[in-house]
Coordinates of N, CA and C in Angstrom, one line a residue:
Chain U
G16 N -8.2 -11.9 19.1 CA -8.6 -11.0 18.0 C -7.7 -11.3 16.8
E17 N -8.1 -10.7 15.7 CA -7.3 -10.9 14.4 C -6.0 -10.2 14.5
S18 N -5.0 -10.7 13.9 CA -3.7 -10.1 14.0 C -2.8 -10.5 12.8
V19 N -1.7 -9.8 12.7 CA -0.7 -10.1 11.7 C 0.4 -10.7 12.4
G20 N 0.9 -11.9 12.0 CA 2.0 -12.5 12.8 C 3.1 -12.9 11.8
L21 N 4.3 -13.3 12.4 CA 5.4 -13.8 11.6 C 5.8 -15.2 12.1
H22 N 6.4 -15.9 11.2 CA 6.8 -17.3 11.5 C 8.1 -17.4 12.3
L23 N 9.1 -16.5 12.0 CA 10.4 -16.6 12.7 C 10.8 -15.3 13.3
P24 N 11.2 -15.3 14.5 CA 11.7 -14.1 15.1 C 13.1 -13.6 14.7
T25 N 14.0 -14.6 14.3 CA 15.3 -14.2 13.9 C 15.7 -15.1 12.7
L26 N 16.3 -14.4 11.7 CA 16.8 -15.1 10.5 C 18.2 -14.7 10.3
S27 N 19.1 -15.7 10.2 CA 20.5 -15.5 9.9 C 20.8 -15.9 8.5
V28 N 21.4 -15.0 7.7 CA 21.7 -15.2 6.3 C 23.1 -14.9 5.9
Q29 N 23.8 -15.7 5.1 CA 25.1 -15.3 4.6 C 25.1 -14.1 3.7
E30 N 26.0 -13.3 3.9 CA 26.2 -12.1 3.0 C 26.2 -12.6 1.5
G31 N 25.4 -12.0 0.7 CA 25.4 -12.4 -0.7 C 24.3 -13.3 -1.1
D32 N 23.8 -14.0 -0.1 CA 22.7 -15.0 -0.3 C 21.3 -14.2 -0.4
N33 N 20.3 -14.8 -0.8 CA 19.0 -14.2 -0.8 C 18.3 -14.5 0.6
S34 N 17.5 -13.5 1.0 CA 16.8 -13.7 2.3 C 15.3 -13.7 2.0
I35 N 14.6 -14.6 2.8 CA 13.1 -14.7 2.6 C 12.5 -14.5 4.0
I36 N 11.7 -13.5 4.2 CA 11.0 -13.3 5.5 C 9.5 -13.5 5.2
N37 N 8.9 -14.3 6.1 CA 7.5 -14.7 5.9 C 6.6 -14.0 6.9
C38 N 5.4 -13.9 6.6 CA 4.4 -13.3 7.4 C 3.0 -13.9 7.1
A39 N 2.2 -14.2 8.2 CA 0.9 -14.7 8.0 C -0.1 -13.6 8.5
Y40 N -1.2 -13.5 7.8 CA -2.2 -12.5 8.3 C -3.5 -13.3 8.4
S41 N -4.4 -12.8 9.3 CA -5.7 -13.5 9.5 C -6.9 -12.8 9.1
N42 N -6.8 -11.5 8.8 CA -7.9 -10.7 8.4 C -8.1 -10.7 6.9
S43 N -9.1 -11.5 6.4 CA -9.3 -11.7 5.0 C -9.8 -10.4 4.3
A44 N -10.3 -9.5 5.1 CA -10.8 -8.2 4.6 C -9.7 -7.2 4.3
S45 N -8.5 -7.5 4.8 CA -7.4 -6.5 4.5 C -7.1 -6.5 3.0
D46 N -6.8 -5.3 2.5 CA -6.6 -5.2 1.1 C -5.3 -4.5 0.7
Y47 N -4.5 -4.2 1.7 CA -3.2 -3.5 1.4 C -2.2 -3.9 2.4
F48 N -1.0 -4.3 1.9 CA 0.0 -4.8 2.8 C 1.3 -4.0 2.6
I49 N 2.1 -3.9 3.7 CA 3.3 -3.1 3.6 C 4.4 -3.8 4.3
W50 N 5.6 -3.7 3.8 CA 6.8 -4.2 4.5 C 7.6 -3.0 5.0
Y51 N 8.0 -3.0 6.3 CA 8.9 -2.0 6.8 C 10.2 -2.5 7.3
K52 N 11.2 -1.7 7.3 CA 12.5 -2.0 7.8 C 12.8 -1.1 9.0
Q53 N 13.2 -1.6 10.1 CA 13.6 -0.8 11.2 C 15.0 -1.0 11.7
E54 N 15.8 0.0 11.6 CA 17.2 -0.1 12.1 C 17.2 0.4 13.6
S55 N 18.2 -0.1 14.3 CA 18.3 0.2 15.7 C 18.2 1.7 16.0
G56 N 17.3 2.1 16.9 CA 17.2 3.4 17.3 C 16.4 4.3 16.3
K57 N 15.9 3.8 15.3 CA 15.2 4.6 14.3 C 13.7 4.1 14.2
G58 N 12.9 5.0 13.5 CA 11.5 4.6 13.2 C 11.5 3.7 12.0
P59 N 10.4 2.9 11.9 CA 10.2 2.0 10.7 C 10.3 2.8 9.4
Q60 N 10.9 2.2 8.4 CA 11.0 2.8 7.1 C 10.3 1.9 6.0
F61 N 9.5 2.6 5.2 CA 8.8 1.8 4.1 C 9.8 1.2 3.2
I62 N 9.5 -0.1 2.8 CA 10.3 -0.8 1.8 C 9.5 -1.0 0.6
I63 N 8.4 -1.7 0.7 CA 7.6 -2.0 -0.5 C 6.2 -2.3 0.0
D64 N 5.2 -2.2 -0.9 CA 3.8 -2.5 -0.6 C 3.2 -3.3 -1.7
I65 N 2.0 -3.9 -1.4 CA 1.3 -4.7 -2.4 C -0.2 -4.6 -2.1
R66 N -1.0 -4.5 -3.1 CA -2.4 -4.5 -2.9 C -3.0 -5.9 -3.1
S67 N -4.2 -6.1 -2.6 CA -4.7 -7.5 -2.6 C -5.1 -8.0 -4.0
N68 N -5.1 -7.1 -5.0 CA -5.4 -7.6 -6.4 C -4.2 -8.0 -7.1
M69 N -3.0 -8.0 -6.4 CA -1.7 -8.4 -7.0 C -1.2 -9.6 -6.3
D70 N -0.3 -10.4 -7.0 CA 0.3 -11.6 -6.4 C 1.8 -11.3 -6.1
K71 N 2.3 -10.3 -6.8 CA 3.8 -10.1 -6.8 C 4.1 -8.7 -7.1
R72 N 5.1 -8.1 -6.4 CA 5.5 -6.8 -6.8 C 7.0 -6.7 -6.5
Q73 N 7.7 -6.1 -7.5 CA 9.2 -6.0 -7.3 C 9.7 -4.6 -7.2
G74 N 10.7 -4.5 -6.4 CA 11.4 -3.2 -6.2 C 12.9 -3.4 -6.5
Q75 N 13.7 -2.5 -6.0 CA 15.1 -2.7 -6.2 C 15.6 -3.7 -5.1
R76 N 16.0 -4.8 -5.6 CA 16.5 -5.9 -4.8 C 15.5 -6.6 -3.9
V77 N 14.3 -6.1 -3.8 CA 13.2 -6.7 -3.0 C 12.0 -7.1 -3.8
T78 N 11.4 -8.2 -3.4 CA 10.2 -8.6 -4.0 C 9.2 -9.0 -2.9
V79 N 8.0 -8.7 -3.1 CA 6.9 -9.1 -2.1 C 6.0 -10.0 -2.9
L80 N 5.6 -11.1 -2.2 CA 4.7 -12.1 -2.8 C 3.5 -12.2 -1.8
L81 N 2.3 -12.2 -2.4 CA 1.1 -12.3 -1.7 C 0.3 -13.5 -2.1
N82 N 0.0 -14.4 -1.2 CA -0.8 -15.6 -1.4 C -2.1 -15.4 -0.6
K83 N -3.2 -15.0 -1.3 CA -4.4 -14.7 -0.5 C -5.1 -16.0 -0.1
T84 N -4.9 -17.1 -0.8 CA -5.5 -18.3 -0.5 C -5.2 -18.8 0.9
V85 N -3.9 -18.7 1.2 CA -3.4 -19.1 2.6 C -3.1 -17.9 3.5
K86 N -3.4 -16.7 3.0 CA -3.2 -15.5 3.8 C -1.7 -15.4 4.2
H87 N -0.8 -15.3 3.2 CA 0.6 -15.4 3.5 C 1.3 -14.3 2.6
L88 N 2.2 -13.6 3.3 CA 3.1 -12.6 2.6 C 4.5 -13.1 2.8
S89 N 5.4 -12.7 1.8 CA 6.8 -12.9 2.0 C 7.5 -11.7 1.4
L90 N 8.7 -11.5 2.0 CA 9.6 -10.4 1.5 C 10.9 -11.1 1.1
Q91 N 11.3 -11.0 -0.1 CA 12.5 -11.6 -0.6 C 13.5 -10.5 -0.9
I92 N 14.7 -10.6 -0.3 CA 15.8 -9.6 -0.5 C 16.9 -10.3 -1.2
A93 N 17.2 -9.8 -2.4 CA 18.3 -10.5 -3.2 C 19.7 -10.0 -2.8
A94 N 20.6 -10.9 -2.9 CA 22.0 -10.5 -2.6 C 22.2 -9.7 -1.3
T95 N 21.8 -10.3 -0.2 CA 21.8 -9.6 1.1 C 23.1 -9.0 1.4
Q96 N 23.0 -7.8 1.9 CA 24.2 -7.0 2.2 C 24.2 -6.6 3.7
P97 N 25.3 -6.3 4.3 CA 25.4 -5.9 5.7 C 24.4 -4.8 6.1
G98 N 24.1 -3.9 5.2 CA 23.2 -2.8 5.5 C 21.7 -3.3 5.6
D99 N 21.5 -4.6 5.2 CA 20.1 -5.1 5.3 C 19.8 -5.6 6.7
S100 N 20.8 -5.6 7.6 CA 20.6 -6.0 9.0 C 19.6 -5.1 9.6
A101 N 18.5 -5.6 10.1 CA 17.5 -4.8 10.7 C 16.4 -5.7 11.2
V102 N 15.3 -5.1 11.7 CA 14.1 -5.8 12.0 C 13.1 -5.5 10.9
Y103 N 12.4 -6.5 10.4 CA 11.5 -6.3 9.3 C 10.1 -6.6 9.8
F104 N 9.1 -5.7 9.5 CA 7.7 -5.9 9.9 C 6.9 -6.0 8.7
C105 N 5.9 -6.8 8.7 CA 4.8 -6.7 7.7 C 3.6 -6.0 8.5
A106 N 2.9 -5.3 7.7 CA 1.7 -4.6 8.2 C 0.6 -4.7 7.3
E107 N -0.6 -4.6 7.8 CA -1.8 -4.7 6.9 C -2.7 -3.5 7.2
T108 N -3.3 -3.0 6.2 CA -4.2 -1.9 6.3 C -5.6 -2.4 6.2
R109 N -6.4 -2.2 7.2 CA -7.8 -2.7 7.2 C -8.7 -1.7 6.7
R110 N -10.0 -2.1 6.5 CA -10.9 -1.2 5.8 C -11.3 0.0 6.7
D111 N -11.0 -0.1 8.0 CA -11.2 1.1 8.9 C -10.0 2.0 8.9
D112 N -9.1 1.9 8.0 CA -7.9 2.7 7.9 C -6.8 2.4 8.9
K113 N -7.0 1.4 9.8 CA -6.0 1.1 10.8 C -4.8 0.4 10.1
I114 N -3.6 0.7 10.5 CA -2.4 0.0 10.0 C -1.9 -0.9 11.2
I115 N -2.0 -2.2 11.0 CA -1.7 -3.1 12.1 C -0.4 -3.9 11.8
F116 N 0.5 -3.9 12.7 CA 1.8 -4.5 12.5 C 1.9 -5.9 13.1
G117 N 2.8 -6.7 12.5 CA 3.2 -7.9 13.1 C 4.3 -7.7 14.1
K118 N 4.8 -8.8 14.7 CA 5.8 -8.7 15.7 C 7.2 -8.4 15.2
G119 N 7.5 -8.8 14.0 CA 8.8 -8.5 13.4 C 9.8 -9.7 13.4
T120 N 10.7 -9.6 12.4 CA 11.7 -10.6 12.2 C 13.1 -9.9 12.2
R121 N 14.0 -10.3 13.0 CA 15.3 -9.7 13.0 C 16.2 -10.4 11.9
L122 N 16.7 -9.7 11.0 CA 17.6 -10.3 10.0 C 19.0 -10.0 10.3
H123 N 19.8 -11.1 10.5 CA 21.2 -11.0 10.9 C 22.0 -11.5 9.7
I124 N 23.0 -10.7 9.3 CA 23.8 -11.0 8.1 C 25.2 -11.6 8.6
L125 N 25.5 -12.8 8.2 CA 26.7 -13.4 8.5 C 27.8 -13.1 7.5
P126 N 29.0 -12.8 8.0 CA 30.1 -12.4 7.0 C 30.6 -13.5 6.2
Chain Z
N19 N 12.4 19.1 3.7 CA 11.3 18.8 4.6 C 11.7 17.9 5.7
A20 N 11.1 18.2 6.9 CA 11.5 17.5 8.1 C 10.8 16.1 8.2
G21 N 9.6 16.0 7.5 CA 8.8 14.8 7.6 C 8.0 14.8 8.8
V22 N 8.2 13.8 9.7 CA 7.4 13.6 10.9 C 8.4 13.9 12.1
T23 N 8.0 14.9 12.9 CA 8.9 15.4 14.0 C 8.2 15.1 15.3
Q24 N 8.9 14.4 16.2 CA 8.3 14.1 17.5 C 9.2 14.8 18.6
T25 N 8.5 15.3 19.6 CA 9.2 15.9 20.8 C 8.5 15.4 22.0
P26 N 9.2 15.2 23.1 CA 10.7 15.1 23.2 C 11.2 13.8 22.6
K27 N 12.5 13.6 22.6 CA 13.1 12.4 22.2 C 13.2 11.4 23.3
F28 N 13.4 11.9 24.5 CA 13.6 11.1 25.7 C 12.8 11.8 26.9
Q29 N 12.2 11.0 27.7 CA 11.5 11.6 28.9 C 11.4 10.5 30.0
V30 N 11.7 11.0 31.2 CA 11.5 10.1 32.4 C 10.4 10.8 33.2
L31 N 9.4 10.0 33.6 CA 8.3 10.5 34.4 C 8.2 9.6 35.7
K32 N 7.7 10.3 36.7 CA 7.3 9.5 37.9 C 5.9 9.0 37.8
T33 N 5.6 7.9 38.4 CA 4.3 7.3 38.4 C 3.3 8.4 38.9
G34 N 2.2 8.5 38.1 CA 1.2 9.5 38.4 C 1.3 10.9 37.7
Q35 N 2.5 11.1 37.2 CA 2.7 12.4 36.5 C 2.0 12.3 35.1
S36 N 1.7 13.5 34.6 CA 1.1 13.6 33.3 C 2.1 14.3 32.3
M37 N 1.9 14.0 31.0 CA 2.7 14.6 30.0 C 2.0 14.4 28.6
T38 N 2.4 15.3 27.7 CA 1.9 15.2 26.3 C 3.1 15.0 25.4
L39 N 3.0 14.0 24.5 CA 3.9 13.8 23.5 C 3.4 14.6 22.2
Q40 N 4.3 15.3 21.6 CA 3.9 16.1 20.5 C 4.4 15.5 19.2
C41 N 3.6 15.7 18.1 CA 3.9 15.2 16.8 C 3.5 16.1 15.8
A42 N 4.3 16.4 14.8 CA 3.9 17.3 13.7 C 4.5 16.8 12.4
Q43 N 3.7 16.9 11.3 CA 4.1 16.5 10.0 C 4.0 17.6 9.0
D44 N 4.9 17.7 8.1 CA 4.9 18.8 7.1 C 4.6 18.3 5.7
M45 N 4.0 17.1 5.5 CA 3.8 16.5 4.2 C 2.3 16.6 3.8
N46 N 1.5 17.4 4.5 CA 0.1 17.6 4.2 C -0.7 16.3 4.1
H47 N -0.3 15.4 5.1 CA -1.0 14.1 5.1 C -2.3 14.2 5.9
N48 N -3.3 13.4 5.5 CA -4.6 13.4 6.2 C -4.5 12.5 7.4
S49 N -3.9 11.4 7.3 CA -3.9 10.4 8.4 C -2.7 10.5 9.3
M50 N -3.0 10.4 10.6 CA -1.9 10.3 11.6 C -2.1 9.2 12.6
Y51 N -1.0 8.7 13.1 CA -1.1 7.5 14.0 C -0.2 7.7 15.2
W52 N -0.5 7.0 16.3 CA 0.4 6.9 17.4 C 0.5 5.4 17.7
Y53 N 1.8 4.9 17.8 CA 2.1 3.5 18.2 C 3.0 3.5 19.4
R54 N 3.0 2.4 20.1 CA 4.0 2.1 21.1 C 4.7 0.8 20.7
Q55 N 6.0 0.8 21.0 CA 6.8 -0.4 20.7 C 7.5 -0.9 21.9
D56 N 7.2 -2.1 22.4 CA 7.8 -2.8 23.5 C 8.7 -3.9 22.9
P57 N 9.7 -4.3 23.7 CA 10.6 -5.4 23.2 C 9.8 -6.6 22.9
G58 N 10.0 -7.2 21.7 CA 9.3 -8.4 21.3 C 7.8 -8.3 21.0
M59 N 7.3 -7.1 21.0 CA 5.9 -6.9 20.8 C 5.5 -6.2 19.5
G60 N 6.5 -5.8 18.8 CA 6.2 -5.1 17.6 C 5.6 -3.7 17.9
L61 N 5.0 -3.1 16.9 CA 4.3 -1.8 17.1 C 2.8 -2.1 17.3
R62 N 2.3 -1.5 18.3 CA 0.8 -1.6 18.6 C 0.2 -0.2 18.5
L63 N -0.9 -0.2 17.8 CA -1.6 1.1 17.5 C -2.4 1.5 18.7
I64 N -2.1 2.8 19.1 CA -2.8 3.3 20.3 C -4.1 4.1 19.8
Y65 N -3.9 5.1 19.0 CA -4.9 5.9 18.4 C -4.5 6.3 17.0
Y66 N -5.5 6.6 16.2 CA -5.2 7.2 14.9 C -6.3 8.2 14.6
S67 N -5.9 9.0 13.5 CA -6.8 10.1 13.1 C -6.8 10.0 11.6
A68 N -8.0 9.7 11.0 CA -8.1 9.6 9.5 C -8.1 10.9 8.9
S69 N -8.5 12.0 9.6 CA -8.5 13.3 9.0 C -8.6 14.3 10.2
E70 N -8.4 15.6 9.8 CA -8.5 16.6 10.8 C -9.9 16.6 11.5
G71 N -9.9 16.6 12.8 CA -11.2 16.6 13.5 C -11.7 15.3 13.9
T72 N -11.1 14.2 13.5 CA -11.5 12.8 13.8 C -10.4 12.1 14.5
T73 N -10.8 11.3 15.5 CA -9.8 10.3 16.1 C -10.5 9.0 16.4
D74 N -9.8 7.9 16.5 CA -10.4 6.7 16.8 C -9.4 5.8 17.5
K75 N -9.9 4.9 18.3 CA -9.1 4.0 19.1 C -8.4 2.9 18.3
G76 N -7.2 2.6 18.7 CA -6.5 1.5 18.1 C -6.6 0.2 18.9
E77 N -5.5 -0.5 19.0 CA -5.4 -1.8 19.7 C -5.3 -1.6 21.2
V78 N -4.6 -0.6 21.6 CA -4.2 -0.4 23.1 C -4.5 1.0 23.5
P79 N -5.7 1.6 23.5 CA -6.0 3.0 23.8 C -6.0 3.3 25.3
N80 N -6.2 2.3 26.2 CA -6.4 2.6 27.6 C -5.2 3.3 28.2
G81 N -5.5 4.4 29.0 CA -4.5 5.2 29.6 C -4.0 6.4 28.8
Y82 N -4.5 6.5 27.6 CA -4.1 7.6 26.7 C -5.3 8.4 26.1
N83 N -5.0 9.7 25.8 CA -5.9 10.5 25.1 C -5.1 11.2 23.9
V84 N -5.9 11.5 22.9 CA -5.2 12.2 21.8 C -6.0 13.5 21.4
S85 N -5.3 14.3 20.7 CA -5.9 15.5 20.1 C -5.3 15.7 18.7
R86 N -6.2 15.9 17.7 CA -5.8 16.2 16.4 C -6.0 17.8 16.3
L87 N -5.0 18.5 16.6 CA -5.1 19.9 16.8 C -5.4 20.6 15.5
N88 N -4.8 20.2 14.5 CA -5.0 20.7 13.1 C -4.5 19.6 12.2
K89 N -4.4 19.9 10.9 CA -3.9 18.9 10.0 C -2.5 18.4 10.2
R90 N -1.7 19.3 10.7 CA -0.3 19.0 10.9 C 0.0 18.3 12.2
E91 N -0.7 18.5 13.3 CA -0.3 18.1 14.6 C -1.3 17.1 15.3
F92 N -0.7 16.1 15.9 CA -1.4 15.1 16.6 C -0.7 14.7 17.9
S93 N -1.3 15.1 19.0 CA -0.6 14.9 20.3 C -1.2 13.7 21.0
L94 N -0.4 13.1 21.9 CA -0.7 12.0 22.7 C -0.5 12.3 24.2
R95 N -1.5 12.2 25.0 CA -1.4 12.6 26.4 C -1.6 11.4 27.3
L96 N -0.7 11.4 28.3 CA -0.8 10.4 29.4 C -1.2 11.2 30.6
E97 N -2.4 10.9 31.1 CA -3.0 11.7 32.2 C -2.3 11.3 33.5
S98 N -2.1 10.1 33.7 CA -1.5 9.6 35.0 C -0.6 8.4 34.6
A99 N 0.7 8.7 34.4 CA 1.6 7.7 33.9 C 1.8 6.5 34.8
A100 N 1.9 5.3 34.2 CA 2.1 4.1 35.0 C 3.4 3.4 34.4
P101 N 4.1 2.6 35.2 CA 5.3 1.9 34.7 C 5.0 1.1 33.5
S102 N 3.8 0.6 33.4 CA 3.4 -0.2 32.2 C 3.4 0.6 30.9
Q103 N 3.5 1.9 31.0 CA 3.5 2.8 29.8 C 5.0 3.1 29.4
T104 N 5.9 2.5 30.1 CA 7.3 2.6 29.7 C 7.4 1.9 28.3
S105 N 7.9 2.7 27.3 CA 7.9 2.2 25.9 C 8.6 3.2 25.0
V106 N 8.7 2.8 23.8 CA 9.1 3.8 22.7 C 7.8 4.1 22.0
Y107 N 7.6 5.4 21.8 CA 6.3 5.8 21.1 C 6.7 6.4 19.8
F108 N 6.0 6.0 18.8 CA 6.2 6.4 17.4 C 4.9 7.1 16.9
C109 N 5.1 8.2 16.3 CA 4.1 8.9 15.5 C 4.3 8.7 14.1
A110 N 3.2 8.6 13.3 CA 3.3 8.4 11.9 C 2.2 9.2 11.1
S111 N 2.5 9.4 9.9 CA 1.4 10.1 9.1 C 1.4 9.4 7.7
G112 N 0.2 9.6 7.0 CA 0.1 9.0 5.7 C -1.0 9.8 4.9
R113 N -1.0 9.5 3.6 CA -1.9 10.2 2.7 C -3.4 9.8 2.9
G114 N -3.5 8.5 3.4 CA -4.9 8.0 3.6 C -4.9 6.5 3.4
R115 N -6.1 6.1 3.2 CA -6.3 4.6 3.1 C -5.5 4.0 1.9
D116 N -5.0 2.8 2.3 CA -4.2 2.1 1.3 C -2.9 2.8 0.8
T117 N -2.3 3.5 1.7 CA -1.0 4.2 1.4 C -0.1 3.9 2.7
E118 N 1.2 4.0 2.4 CA 2.1 3.7 3.5 C 2.1 4.9 4.5
A119 N 2.6 4.6 5.7 CA 2.7 5.6 6.8 C 4.2 5.9 6.9
F120 N 4.5 7.2 7.2 CA 5.9 7.6 7.4 C 6.1 7.9 8.9
F121 N 7.2 7.4 9.4 CA 7.3 7.4 10.9 C 8.3 8.5 11.3
G122 N 8.1 9.0 12.5 CA 9.1 9.8 13.2 C 10.1 9.0 13.8
Q123 N 11.1 9.6 14.6 CA 12.2 8.9 15.1 C 11.9 8.3 16.5
G124 N 10.7 8.6 17.1 CA 10.4 8.0 18.3 C 10.6 8.8 19.6
T125 N 9.9 8.6 20.6 CA 10.1 9.1 21.9 C 10.3 8.0 22.9
R126 N 11.4 8.0 23.6 CA 11.7 6.9 24.5 C 11.2 7.4 25.9
L127 N 10.1 6.8 26.4 CA 9.5 7.2 27.7 C 9.8 6.1 28.8
T128 N 10.3 6.6 29.9 CA 10.4 5.7 31.1 C 9.6 6.2 32.2
V129 N 8.8 5.4 32.8 CA 8.0 5.7 34.0 C 8.5 5.0 35.2
V130 N 8.9 5.7 36.2 CA 9.5 5.1 37.3 C 8.6 5.2 38.6

């Protein structure tokens, strides 16, 4: 079936460097995408979203890019900090209102 | 505001036992969701409710039932628990289509 997936299960980044987490989706009818951060023992927390009529959206230290041609999302975190260590999920909202998650990428910050 | 509240936080069941996981939100949201999270599997949608009085199946509904009791509450029932249902269960709520969902802290369920 159609699903949202991620390219890398674990990403290690030096503190202070930029992080880029990638996500591929296969449902071309999806029109809204969300990035979540999940810390150990907690529920997922909203980071940033983007609608299908946009290519880029920026927040505080985070940027999401959407390439509809190749069905690809990325989350960029600037100046990565120890507090950014977590698992990051992309999710898509389909036209039947379901929010479907990918498997997640663990971001590990190196000192 | 408490946001999304799940009870209990931890539960151990014996195979064949039944139980209901409770979820309540105080944000006046229309949509509510139940997910399960297994190691390496991400979050999988069990059931969701787009509005009070409606429910629909998600990706993995087998073995579960839900009730949207009112706008605030959305419960998940396991009629006959199986070891394969050992997981962390998350409830979430949202304003509706094309908006983010807000998650509770989860219920860690072990079926022995």
